[in-house]
Amino acid sequence: MLIEVAELKKTYIHYERGGSFFEAVKSIFLRKAMPIEALKGISFTIEPGELVGFLGPNGAGKSTTIKILTGVLYPSSGRVKVAGYVPWRDRVKYVAGIGAVFGQKSQLIWDIPPVDAFLMNKAIYRISDKEYRTTLNMLVSLLEVERHIKTPTRQLSLGERMRCEFIMAMLHRPQIVFLDEPTIGLDVVAKEKIRSFIKKMNEQGVTFILTTHDLDDVERLARRVILINRGELIFDDTIGALRGYLGKKKFVTVRTAKPLVTVAFSGMRVLNPLSEYQMEMELDMEAVELNAFIRYLDEEYGIKDLIIEEPPIENILKSLY
Amino acid sequence: MKRVLDILRLYSTGIRIGLAENLAYRGNFLIRFFVMFLSDLLFPLVALLVYRSGAAFPGWTLEEVLLIQGIFMMAKGFAYLFFFGLVWNIGEMVRDGLFDLMLIKPCSVIHLAAATSFSLENSGSLLGGSGIFIYAVSKIPKPGLWEWAAFFLLFLLSLSVLFSFSLLMSGTLFKWVGNSRIYEIFNTITQFGLFPKTIYSRAFQNILTYLIPIAMIAFFPAAVLKGDKPEGLFLSAGICLVFLFAARLFWHAMLKSYSSAGG
């Protein structure tokens, strides 16, 4: 077992303050402490080589969990062991084997080219010249940033910068990598390059813990999903199991020759009437026979176009949150 | 030994990167360099005015006072150049939530924060102080080998006092996030070290020697260099080491209260 988390709790103390002038003056002398339970005793384990999606709405406790797992924060109580270390206690030894990419926190240096900033990590992780050259060449070629690493960071696009962030995080060949919103703000091409890189590194045995709100990232990368909400773990299983969470459902978009005003079928629910001739529906596959439903639509309304899909994962998440 | 080499490698890389950053904006670099150089000349000019008007600090010639001020500026210049940046580095990173990035690096956060804050712009104080120091030394009786050896030892203690201050100041920033007035507090306290401690009352001299060893920043090194055997020197040297130890403990205790920024 690579990561073991048991009964993890974290309580922050916030200080309440009103908005008025009187409240502001009063808060200088007297502040009301408000305990906020960010984590209420979550437990899970992660095996080596897994790629786990860590999901939850804003304020759910995802970042707090990741910060505790990376040794940045002390928990209030509970046990955590990652690769045999207690992250906050054995910080210096432990972090030598992990990497992290934070989509909204850059490790690059704004005014100088990424290749100069990489040297800082070379010194910090005590990477030999030979190992540094080999790893850098491999990462640069995988991420296709040969030209960009010598350009000042401030002149790079967000996508180019993010690919360089990955090099910064992986120069020391970590076995565990924490990704926090790694594709935030990127265009589809840049996202695809990052996802393909993550997949390749995962195939080489690197364990990834991916925190994101981009469900495409999760669907394309993660085999397992951990869902957390209000400090509690509410789901921990495969993507397939998550899809089956709402029962066997299909998502149908249909365009017809005749108006769909009177459409009705047992086990079918209208989700969104897009126009008189076009509609989004949900089918309960335990109550509907798909052939019969398609025949009904074609005979009654004349199908011009039909798309049948798995239900969008965001619908499932909405019902879980 | 390996640990020392690792730290030196960290600083040398930090200095290389800091130089590259400084040279990205040459105009800003030159302006800040001269501002630092000129602003630090204020106190030697005040001393000059005092002596020109016929007044004096009892028991101290103008050149001896300039010696104290030159050493003070050199110590501060050295500190600003090589390690004091950890205060504003940590302050900014804690406020912006970027301090997490420091904690995920396998090295001393104190050294990393100091090494990555190297800025050549701050060399103005060191150069200005060195100039005044060289002038003052040329005007006092020539120090012997023993005086020079004792001076270098005490100069290291002077740097340790400033390093302790940088730990105390950056430590408070984990809890007292975004406190921009911390430099004013530091400058106000340490400015008592710009003048001979013998001009202050007895009680205040004891505070500067045995409680917050500000007299070690410049007064003791200057006194030893001009051949004096100042009272309380050895005890104050011991206090400097205790001060450093306590500052380090305080910094680590404050780090535990770091709560990061919202995710």
Coordinates of C-alpha atoms in Angstrom, one line a residue:
Chain A
M1 CA 0.0 0.0 0.0
L2 CA 1.5 3.4 -1.0
I3 CA -0.9 5.8 0.7
E4 CA -2.8 5.0 3.9
V5 CA -5.2 7.5 5.4
A6 CA -7.2 6.7 8.5
E7 CA -9.7 8.8 10.4
L8 CA -8.1 12.0 9.2
K9 CA -9.5 15.2 10.8
K10 CA -8.6 18.8 10.4
T11 CA -10.2 21.7 12.1
Y12 CA -9.3 25.3 11.2
I13 CA -9.9 28.2 13.5
H14 CA -11.4 31.2 11.8
Y15 CA -12.1 34.5 13.4
E16 CA -15.5 36.1 12.9
R17 CA -15.7 39.8 12.2
G18 CA -18.6 42.0 11.2
G19 CA -18.5 44.5 8.4
S20 CA -19.3 47.7 10.3
F21 CA -16.6 50.2 11.7
F22 CA -17.6 49.3 15.2
E23 CA -17.2 45.6 14.6
A24 CA -13.8 46.3 13.0
V25 CA -12.6 48.2 16.0
K26 CA -14.0 45.6 18.4
S27 CA -12.2 42.8 16.5
I28 CA -8.8 44.4 17.5
F29 CA -9.5 43.6 21.1
L30 CA -12.0 40.8 21.0
R31 CA -12.3 38.1 18.3
K32 CA -14.8 35.3 18.2
A33 CA -13.1 32.1 17.2
M34 CA -15.1 29.8 14.9
P35 CA -13.9 26.2 14.5
I36 CA -14.3 25.0 10.9
E37 CA -14.2 21.2 10.5
A38 CA -12.6 20.8 7.1
L39 CA -12.1 17.1 7.4
K40 CA -14.3 14.9 9.6
G41 CA -12.4 11.6 9.7
I42 CA -11.8 10.4 6.2
S43 CA -10.1 7.1 5.4
F44 CA -8.8 5.6 2.2
T45 CA -5.9 3.7 0.7
I46 CA -4.1 4.0 -2.6
E47 CA -1.9 1.3 -4.3
P48 CA 1.3 2.0 -6.2
G49 CA 0.7 2.9 -9.9
E50 CA -2.9 4.0 -9.4
L51 CA -4.3 7.2 -11.0
V52 CA -7.0 8.4 -8.7
G53 CA -9.4 11.3 -9.3
F54 CA -10.0 13.3 -6.2
L55 CA -13.3 15.2 -6.6
G56 CA -15.6 17.4 -4.6
P57 CA -17.3 20.8 -4.7
N58 CA -15.5 23.9 -3.6
G59 CA -14.8 23.8 0.2
A60 CA -15.3 20.1 0.4
G61 CA -11.9 19.4 1.9
K62 CA -10.0 18.2 -1.2
S63 CA -7.1 20.7 -0.9
T64 CA -6.8 20.2 2.8
T65 CA -6.4 16.5 2.2
I66 CA -3.8 17.1 -0.5
K67 CA -1.9 19.6 1.7
I68 CA -1.8 17.1 4.5
L69 CA -0.7 14.3 2.2
T70 CA 2.1 16.5 0.8
G71 CA 3.3 17.5 4.3
V72 CA 2.3 21.1 4.0
L73 CA -0.3 21.0 6.8
Y74 CA -0.5 19.2 10.2
P75 CA -3.8 17.4 10.7
S76 CA -5.8 17.8 13.9
S77 CA -6.0 14.0 14.3
G78 CA -5.8 10.8 12.4
R79 CA -3.1 8.7 10.8
V80 CA -1.4 9.1 7.4
K81 CA 1.4 7.1 5.9
V82 CA 2.7 7.7 2.4
A83 CA 5.5 5.5 1.1
G84 CA 6.3 4.6 4.7
Y85 CA 6.6 8.2 5.9
V86 CA 4.3 10.4 8.1
P87 CA 4.3 13.5 5.7
W88 CA 4.4 16.3 8.2
R89 CA 6.8 14.6 10.6
D90 CA 9.4 13.3 8.1
R91 CA 8.8 16.2 5.7
V92 CA 12.4 16.6 4.2
K93 CA 12.9 12.9 3.5
Y94 CA 9.4 12.3 2.4
V95 CA 9.0 15.2 -0.1
A96 CA 12.2 14.1 -2.0
G97 CA 10.1 11.3 -3.5
I98 CA 7.0 13.3 -4.4
G99 CA 6.1 15.9 -7.0
A100 CA 3.3 18.4 -7.3
V101 CA 1.7 20.5 -10.0
F102 CA -0.6 23.2 -8.8
G103 CA -2.6 24.7 -11.8
Q104 CA -2.9 28.0 -9.9
K105 CA 0.5 28.2 -8.2
S106 CA 3.6 28.4 -10.4
Q107 CA 7.0 27.0 -9.5
L108 CA 8.6 28.7 -12.5
I109 CA 10.3 32.1 -12.3
W110 CA 8.5 34.8 -14.2
D111 CA 11.4 36.8 -15.6
I112 CA 13.8 34.0 -16.6
P113 CA 13.4 31.0 -19.0
P114 CA 12.1 27.8 -17.5
V115 CA 15.4 26.1 -18.2
D116 CA 17.1 28.4 -15.7
A117 CA 14.4 27.7 -13.1
F118 CA 14.9 24.0 -13.5
L119 CA 18.4 24.4 -12.2
M120 CA 17.0 25.4 -8.8
N121 CA 15.3 22.0 -8.6
K122 CA 18.5 20.3 -9.8
A123 CA 20.2 21.9 -6.8
I124 CA 17.4 21.2 -4.3
Y125 CA 17.0 17.5 -5.3
R126 CA 20.8 17.0 -5.7
I127 CA 20.3 15.6 -9.2
S128 CA 23.6 14.7 -10.9
D129 CA 24.5 16.4 -14.2
K130 CA 24.1 13.2 -16.2
E131 CA 20.7 12.3 -14.6
Y132 CA 19.5 15.9 -15.1
R133 CA 20.3 15.9 -18.8
T134 CA 18.7 12.5 -19.4
T135 CA 15.5 13.3 -17.5
L136 CA 15.2 16.8 -19.0
N137 CA 15.7 15.5 -22.5
M138 CA 13.1 12.8 -22.0
L139 CA 10.5 15.2 -20.4
V140 CA 11.1 18.0 -23.0
S141 CA 10.6 15.6 -25.8
L142 CA 7.4 14.0 -24.3
L143 CA 5.9 17.4 -23.6
E144 CA 7.1 19.0 -26.9
V145 CA 8.6 22.1 -25.3
E146 CA 12.1 22.1 -27.0
R147 CA 11.8 25.8 -28.1
H148 CA 9.9 27.0 -25.1
I149 CA 12.2 26.2 -22.2
K150 CA 14.6 28.8 -23.4
T151 CA 12.0 31.6 -23.6
P152 CA 11.4 33.9 -20.6
T153 CA 8.4 32.4 -18.7
R154 CA 6.4 35.7 -19.0
Q155 CA 6.4 35.3 -22.8
L156 CA 5.0 31.7 -22.8
S157 CA 1.3 30.9 -23.3
L158 CA -0.6 29.2 -20.4
G159 CA -0.4 25.8 -22.1
E160 CA 3.4 26.1 -22.7
R161 CA 3.9 27.3 -19.1
M162 CA 1.9 24.4 -17.7
R163 CA 3.9 21.9 -19.7
C164 CA 7.1 23.4 -18.2
E165 CA 5.5 23.2 -14.7
F166 CA 5.3 19.4 -15.3
I167 CA 9.0 19.3 -16.1
M168 CA 9.8 21.3 -12.9
A169 CA 7.7 18.8 -10.9
M170 CA 9.1 15.7 -12.4
L171 CA 12.8 16.4 -12.9
H172 CA 13.7 14.3 -9.8
R173 CA 11.6 11.4 -11.1
P174 CA 9.0 11.3 -8.2
Q175 CA 7.0 8.1 -7.7
I176 CA 4.0 10.0 -6.4
V177 CA 2.7 13.1 -8.1
F178 CA -0.1 15.3 -6.8
L179 CA -1.9 17.3 -9.4
D180 CA -4.2 20.1 -8.4
E181 CA -6.2 21.5 -11.4
P182 CA -3.4 20.8 -13.9
T183 CA -5.5 21.7 -16.9
I184 CA -7.3 24.8 -15.6
G185 CA -7.7 27.4 -18.3
L186 CA -6.1 25.4 -21.0
D187 CA -7.4 25.0 -24.6
V188 CA -8.3 21.5 -25.9
V189 CA -5.0 20.9 -27.6
A190 CA -2.9 21.8 -24.5
K191 CA -5.2 19.7 -22.3
E192 CA -4.7 16.7 -24.6
K193 CA -0.9 17.1 -24.5
I194 CA -1.0 17.2 -20.7
R195 CA -3.4 14.3 -20.4
S196 CA -1.3 12.2 -22.8
F197 CA 1.8 12.9 -20.7
I198 CA 0.1 11.9 -17.5
K199 CA -1.0 8.7 -19.1
K200 CA 2.5 7.8 -20.3
M201 CA 4.1 8.6 -16.9
N202 CA 1.4 6.5 -15.2
E203 CA 2.1 3.6 -17.5
Q204 CA 5.7 3.9 -16.3
G205 CA 4.5 3.3 -12.8
V206 CA 4.1 6.8 -11.4
T207 CA 1.2 7.1 -9.0
F208 CA -1.0 10.2 -9.6
I209 CA -3.6 11.8 -7.4
L210 CA -5.6 14.2 -9.5
T211 CA -7.7 16.9 -8.0
T212 CA -9.9 18.7 -10.5
H213 CA -13.2 20.2 -11.4
D214 CA -12.7 19.2 -15.1
L215 CA -14.6 16.0 -15.4
D216 CA -13.1 15.3 -18.8
D217 CA -9.7 15.0 -17.0
V218 CA -11.3 12.4 -14.7
E219 CA -13.1 10.5 -17.4
R220 CA -10.0 10.3 -19.6
L221 CA -7.4 9.6 -17.0
A222 CA -8.7 8.2 -13.7
R223 CA -9.6 4.6 -13.2
R224 CA -10.8 5.2 -9.6
V225 CA -12.6 8.2 -8.1
I226 CA -12.7 9.4 -4.5
L227 CA -15.5 11.9 -3.8
I228 CA -15.4 14.1 -0.8
N229 CA -18.0 16.6 0.4
R230 CA -18.3 18.7 3.6
G231 CA -15.2 16.9 5.0
E232 CA -16.6 13.4 4.5
L233 CA -15.8 10.7 2.0
I234 CA -19.0 9.9 0.1
F235 CA -17.7 7.7 -2.7
D236 CA -14.6 5.6 -3.4
D237 CA -14.8 3.2 -6.4
T238 CA -14.2 2.9 -10.1
I239 CA -15.4 5.3 -12.8
G240 CA -17.7 2.5 -14.0
A241 CA -19.3 2.2 -10.5
L242 CA -19.7 5.9 -10.4
R243 CA -21.6 5.8 -13.7
G244 CA -23.8 3.0 -12.3
Y245 CA -24.6 5.0 -9.2
L246 CA -27.9 6.4 -10.5
G247 CA -28.9 3.0 -11.9
K248 CA -28.7 1.9 -15.5
K249 CA -29.4 5.1 -17.4
K250 CA -28.9 6.3 -21.0
F251 CA -28.8 9.9 -22.2
V252 CA -30.6 10.4 -25.6
T253 CA -30.6 13.4 -27.9
V254 CA -33.1 13.1 -30.8
R255 CA -34.1 15.2 -33.8
T256 CA -37.3 14.3 -35.7
A257 CA -39.3 15.2 -38.8
K258 CA -42.5 15.8 -36.9
P259 CA -42.9 17.9 -33.7
L260 CA -42.2 16.0 -30.5
V261 CA -45.0 17.7 -28.5
T262 CA -46.8 14.5 -27.5
V263 CA -43.9 12.2 -26.9
A264 CA -44.4 9.8 -24.0
F265 CA -42.9 6.4 -23.3
S266 CA -42.8 4.3 -20.1
G267 CA -39.3 4.6 -18.5
M268 CA -38.4 7.8 -20.5
R269 CA -38.1 11.2 -18.9
V270 CA -37.8 14.4 -20.8
L271 CA -34.7 16.4 -19.6
N272 CA -34.6 19.3 -22.0
P273 CA -36.8 20.2 -24.9
L274 CA -34.3 21.9 -27.2
S275 CA -36.9 22.8 -29.8
E276 CA -40.2 21.5 -31.3
Y277 CA -38.2 18.9 -33.2
Q278 CA -35.3 18.2 -30.9
M279 CA -35.1 16.9 -27.3
E280 CA -32.8 15.5 -24.6
M281 CA -34.2 12.5 -22.7
E282 CA -33.1 10.1 -20.0
L283 CA -34.0 6.4 -20.4
D284 CA -34.1 4.0 -17.4
M285 CA -32.7 0.9 -19.1
E286 CA -34.2 -1.4 -16.5
A287 CA -37.7 -0.3 -17.7
V288 CA -37.2 0.5 -21.4
E289 CA -36.4 -1.8 -24.2
L290 CA -34.1 0.3 -26.4
N291 CA -35.3 -1.3 -29.8
A292 CA -38.9 -0.7 -28.9
F293 CA -38.2 2.9 -27.9
I294 CA -36.3 3.7 -31.2
R295 CA -39.0 2.0 -33.2
Y296 CA -41.7 4.1 -31.4
L297 CA -39.8 7.3 -32.1
D298 CA -39.2 6.5 -35.8
E299 CA -42.8 5.4 -36.5
E300 CA -44.4 8.3 -34.6
Y301 CA -42.1 11.2 -35.4
G302 CA -39.5 10.1 -38.0
I303 CA -36.0 10.1 -36.6
K304 CA -33.6 12.4 -38.5
D305 CA -30.7 12.2 -36.0
L306 CA -30.2 10.2 -32.8
I307 CA -27.4 10.2 -30.2
I308 CA -27.4 7.7 -27.3
E309 CA -24.7 8.2 -24.6
E310 CA -23.8 7.3 -21.1
P311 CA -25.3 9.9 -18.7
P312 CA -22.9 12.9 -18.2
I313 CA -20.8 12.3 -15.1
E314 CA -21.6 15.8 -13.8
N315 CA -25.3 14.8 -13.5
I316 CA -24.2 11.9 -11.2
L317 CA -21.9 14.2 -9.2
K318 CA -24.7 16.8 -8.8
S319 CA -26.9 14.1 -7.3
L320 CA -24.1 13.0 -4.9
Y321 CA -23.2 16.5 -3.8
Chain B
M1 CA 30.1 18.3 5.5
K2 CA 27.7 17.0 2.8
R3 CA 24.9 19.2 4.4
V4 CA 27.1 22.3 4.2
L5 CA 27.9 21.5 0.5
D6 CA 24.2 21.1 -0.2
I7 CA 23.5 24.5 1.3
L8 CA 26.3 26.1 -0.6
R9 CA 25.0 24.6 -3.8
L10 CA 21.6 25.9 -3.0
Y11 CA 22.9 29.4 -2.4
S12 CA 25.1 29.4 -5.5
T13 CA 22.2 28.4 -7.7
G14 CA 20.0 31.0 -6.0
I15 CA 22.6 33.7 -6.6
R16 CA 22.8 32.7 -10.3
I17 CA 19.1 32.8 -10.7
G18 CA 18.8 36.1 -8.7
L19 CA 21.4 37.7 -11.0
A20 CA 19.6 36.5 -14.1
E21 CA 16.3 38.0 -12.7
N22 CA 18.0 41.3 -11.8
L23 CA 19.5 41.7 -15.2
A24 CA 16.1 41.2 -16.9
Y25 CA 15.2 44.7 -15.7
R26 CA 18.5 46.7 -15.8
G27 CA 17.0 50.1 -15.3
N28 CA 15.1 49.1 -12.2
F29 CA 18.3 47.4 -10.9
L30 CA 20.5 50.5 -11.3
I31 CA 17.9 52.8 -9.7
R32 CA 17.3 50.6 -6.7
F33 CA 21.1 50.1 -6.3
F34 CA 21.7 53.8 -6.1
V35 CA 18.7 54.5 -3.9
M36 CA 19.9 51.9 -1.3
F37 CA 23.5 53.3 -1.6
L38 CA 22.4 56.9 -1.0
S39 CA 19.7 56.3 1.7
D40 CA 22.2 54.5 3.9
L41 CA 24.6 57.5 3.8
L42 CA 22.1 59.5 5.9
F43 CA 23.4 58.5 9.3
P44 CA 27.1 59.1 8.6
L45 CA 26.0 62.5 7.3
V46 CA 24.2 63.2 10.6
A47 CA 27.3 62.2 12.5
L48 CA 29.4 64.5 10.3
L49 CA 26.9 67.4 11.0
V50 CA 27.0 66.7 14.8
Y51 CA 30.9 66.8 14.9
R52 CA 31.1 69.8 12.5
S53 CA 28.8 71.8 14.8
G54 CA 31.3 71.3 17.7
A55 CA 29.3 68.6 19.5
A56 CA 30.4 65.0 19.9
F57 CA 29.5 61.6 21.3
P58 CA 31.5 61.5 24.6
G59 CA 34.7 59.4 24.3
W60 CA 34.3 58.8 20.5
T61 CA 35.9 60.7 17.6
L62 CA 34.1 61.2 14.4
E63 CA 36.2 58.5 12.6
E64 CA 35.3 56.0 15.4
V65 CA 31.6 56.8 15.1
L66 CA 31.9 56.4 11.3
L67 CA 33.6 53.0 12.0
I68 CA 30.5 51.8 13.9
Q69 CA 28.2 53.1 11.2
G70 CA 30.4 51.5 8.4
I71 CA 30.3 48.2 10.2
F72 CA 26.6 48.5 10.8
M73 CA 25.9 49.2 7.1
M74 CA 28.2 46.4 6.0
A75 CA 26.5 43.9 8.3
K76 CA 23.1 45.0 7.1
G77 CA 24.2 45.1 3.5
F78 CA 25.5 41.6 3.7
A79 CA 22.3 40.4 5.4
Y80 CA 20.1 42.1 2.8
L81 CA 22.1 40.6 0.0
F82 CA 22.3 37.0 1.2
F83 CA 19.6 36.1 3.7
F84 CA 17.3 38.9 4.9
G85 CA 15.2 38.5 1.7
L86 CA 13.7 35.4 3.4
V87 CA 11.5 37.8 5.4
W88 CA 9.8 39.4 2.4
N89 CA 10.0 36.1 0.4
I90 CA 8.1 34.2 3.2
G91 CA 5.8 37.2 3.8
E92 CA 4.7 37.4 0.2
M93 CA 4.5 33.6 -0.3
V94 CA 2.4 33.1 2.8
R95 CA 0.0 35.9 1.8
D96 CA -0.4 34.5 -1.8
G97 CA -0.6 30.9 -0.7
L98 CA 2.6 30.0 -2.5
F99 CA 4.5 29.0 0.6
D100 CA 3.2 25.5 0.1
L101 CA 5.6 25.2 -2.8
M102 CA 8.5 25.7 -0.4
L103 CA 7.3 23.0 2.0
I104 CA 7.3 20.4 -0.7
K105 CA 11.0 20.8 -1.4
P106 CA 13.4 18.4 0.4
C107 CA 15.6 21.0 2.1
S108 CA 15.6 23.5 4.9
V109 CA 12.8 26.0 4.2
I110 CA 14.9 28.8 5.8
H111 CA 17.8 28.3 3.5
L112 CA 15.6 27.8 0.5
A113 CA 13.7 31.1 1.2
A114 CA 17.0 32.9 1.8
A115 CA 18.7 31.5 -1.3
T116 CA 15.8 32.3 -3.6
S117 CA 15.6 35.9 -2.4
F118 CA 19.1 36.9 -3.5
S119 CA 19.0 40.4 -5.0
L120 CA 22.1 42.3 -6.2
E121 CA 20.1 45.5 -5.9
N122 CA 20.7 45.3 -2.2
S123 CA 24.5 45.4 -2.6
G124 CA 24.3 49.2 -2.4
S125 CA 24.4 49.1 1.4
L126 CA 27.3 46.7 1.4
L127 CA 29.4 48.8 -0.9
G128 CA 28.5 52.1 0.8
G129 CA 29.3 50.5 4.2
S130 CA 32.6 49.1 3.0
G131 CA 33.6 52.5 1.7
I132 CA 32.9 54.2 5.0
F133 CA 34.6 51.3 6.9
I134 CA 37.8 51.5 4.8
Y135 CA 37.9 55.3 5.3
A136 CA 37.3 55.0 9.1
V137 CA 39.9 52.3 9.5
S138 CA 42.5 54.4 7.7
K139 CA 41.9 57.2 10.2
I140 CA 42.2 55.2 13.5
P141 CA 45.4 53.7 15.0
K142 CA 46.4 50.7 12.9
P143 CA 44.7 47.5 14.3
G144 CA 47.0 44.5 15.0
L145 CA 46.4 40.9 14.0
W146 CA 44.6 40.1 17.2
E147 CA 42.2 43.0 16.7
W148 CA 41.4 41.9 13.1
A149 CA 40.9 38.3 14.2
A150 CA 38.5 39.4 17.0
F151 CA 36.8 41.8 14.6
F152 CA 36.0 39.0 12.1
L153 CA 34.7 36.7 14.8
L154 CA 32.5 39.4 16.2
F155 CA 31.3 40.4 12.7
L156 CA 30.1 36.8 12.3
L157 CA 28.2 37.2 15.5
S158 CA 26.8 40.5 14.2
L159 CA 25.5 38.6 11.1
S160 CA 24.0 36.0 13.5
V161 CA 22.1 38.7 15.3
L162 CA 20.6 39.9 12.0
F163 CA 19.9 36.4 11.0
S164 CA 18.0 35.9 14.3
F165 CA 16.0 39.0 13.6
S166 CA 15.1 37.7 10.1
L167 CA 13.9 34.4 11.7
L168 CA 11.8 36.3 14.3
M169 CA 10.3 38.6 11.7
S170 CA 9.5 35.9 9.1
G171 CA 8.2 33.6 11.9
T172 CA 5.6 36.2 12.9
L173 CA 4.4 36.3 9.3
F174 CA 3.0 32.8 9.5
K175 CA 0.4 34.1 12.0
W176 CA 0.5 37.8 11.3
V177 CA -0.1 37.5 7.6
G178 CA 0.6 40.5 5.4
N179 CA 2.2 42.6 8.1
S180 CA 3.9 45.3 6.1
R181 CA 5.1 47.3 9.1
I182 CA 7.5 44.7 10.3
Y183 CA 10.5 46.4 8.7
E184 CA 9.7 49.7 10.4
I185 CA 9.8 47.8 13.7
F186 CA 13.1 46.1 12.8
N187 CA 14.7 49.4 11.6
T188 CA 13.6 51.3 14.7
I189 CA 14.9 48.7 17.1
T190 CA 18.3 48.2 15.3
Q191 CA 19.0 51.9 14.7
F192 CA 20.2 52.1 18.3
G193 CA 23.1 50.1 17.1
L194 CA 24.3 52.9 14.8
F195 CA 25.8 54.9 17.7
P196 CA 28.2 54.1 20.5
K197 CA 26.2 52.3 23.2
T198 CA 28.0 54.4 25.9
I199 CA 25.8 57.4 25.0
Y200 CA 22.7 55.6 26.4
S201 CA 21.6 55.2 30.0
R202 CA 23.0 52.3 32.0
A203 CA 19.7 50.4 32.0
F204 CA 19.3 50.8 28.2
Q205 CA 22.9 49.7 27.6
N206 CA 22.2 46.5 29.5
I207 CA 19.1 45.9 27.3
L208 CA 21.2 46.4 24.1
T209 CA 24.0 44.1 25.4
Y210 CA 22.3 41.3 27.3
L211 CA 18.6 41.2 26.2
I212 CA 18.5 42.1 22.5
P213 CA 22.2 42.0 21.5
I214 CA 22.0 45.0 19.1
A215 CA 25.3 46.3 20.4
M216 CA 26.9 43.3 18.7
I217 CA 25.8 44.5 15.3
A218 CA 28.4 47.2 15.1
F219 CA 29.5 48.6 18.5
F220 CA 31.4 45.6 19.8
P221 CA 33.2 44.8 16.5
A222 CA 34.2 48.5 16.2
A223 CA 35.3 48.8 19.8
V224 CA 37.5 45.7 19.4
L225 CA 39.0 46.9 16.2
K226 CA 40.1 50.2 17.8
G227 CA 41.8 48.3 20.6
D228 CA 39.2 48.6 23.4
K229 CA 38.1 45.8 25.7
P230 CA 34.4 46.7 26.1
E231 CA 32.6 45.6 29.2
G232 CA 30.2 42.7 28.8
L233 CA 31.7 41.5 25.5
F234 CA 32.0 37.8 26.3
L235 CA 28.6 37.5 27.9
S236 CA 27.0 39.4 25.0
A237 CA 28.7 37.0 22.6
G238 CA 27.0 34.1 24.5
I239 CA 23.7 35.9 24.4
C240 CA 24.0 36.2 20.6
L241 CA 24.1 32.4 20.3
V242 CA 21.2 32.0 22.7
F243 CA 19.3 34.6 20.7
L244 CA 20.0 32.6 17.5
F245 CA 18.9 29.4 19.1
A246 CA 15.7 31.0 20.5
A247 CA 14.9 32.6 17.1
R248 CA 15.2 29.3 15.4
L249 CA 12.9 27.6 17.9
F250 CA 10.4 30.4 17.6
W251 CA 10.5 30.1 13.7
H252 CA 9.8 26.4 13.8
A253 CA 7.0 26.8 16.4
M254 CA 5.4 29.5 14.3
L255 CA 5.7 27.3 11.1
K256 CA 3.4 24.8 12.8
S257 CA 0.7 27.4 12.9
Y258 CA 0.9 27.9 9.1
S259 CA -2.5 27.2 7.7
S260 CA -1.9 27.8 4.0
A261 CA -4.4 29.7 1.9
G262 CA -7.8 28.5 0.6
G263 CA -7.5 25.7 -2.0

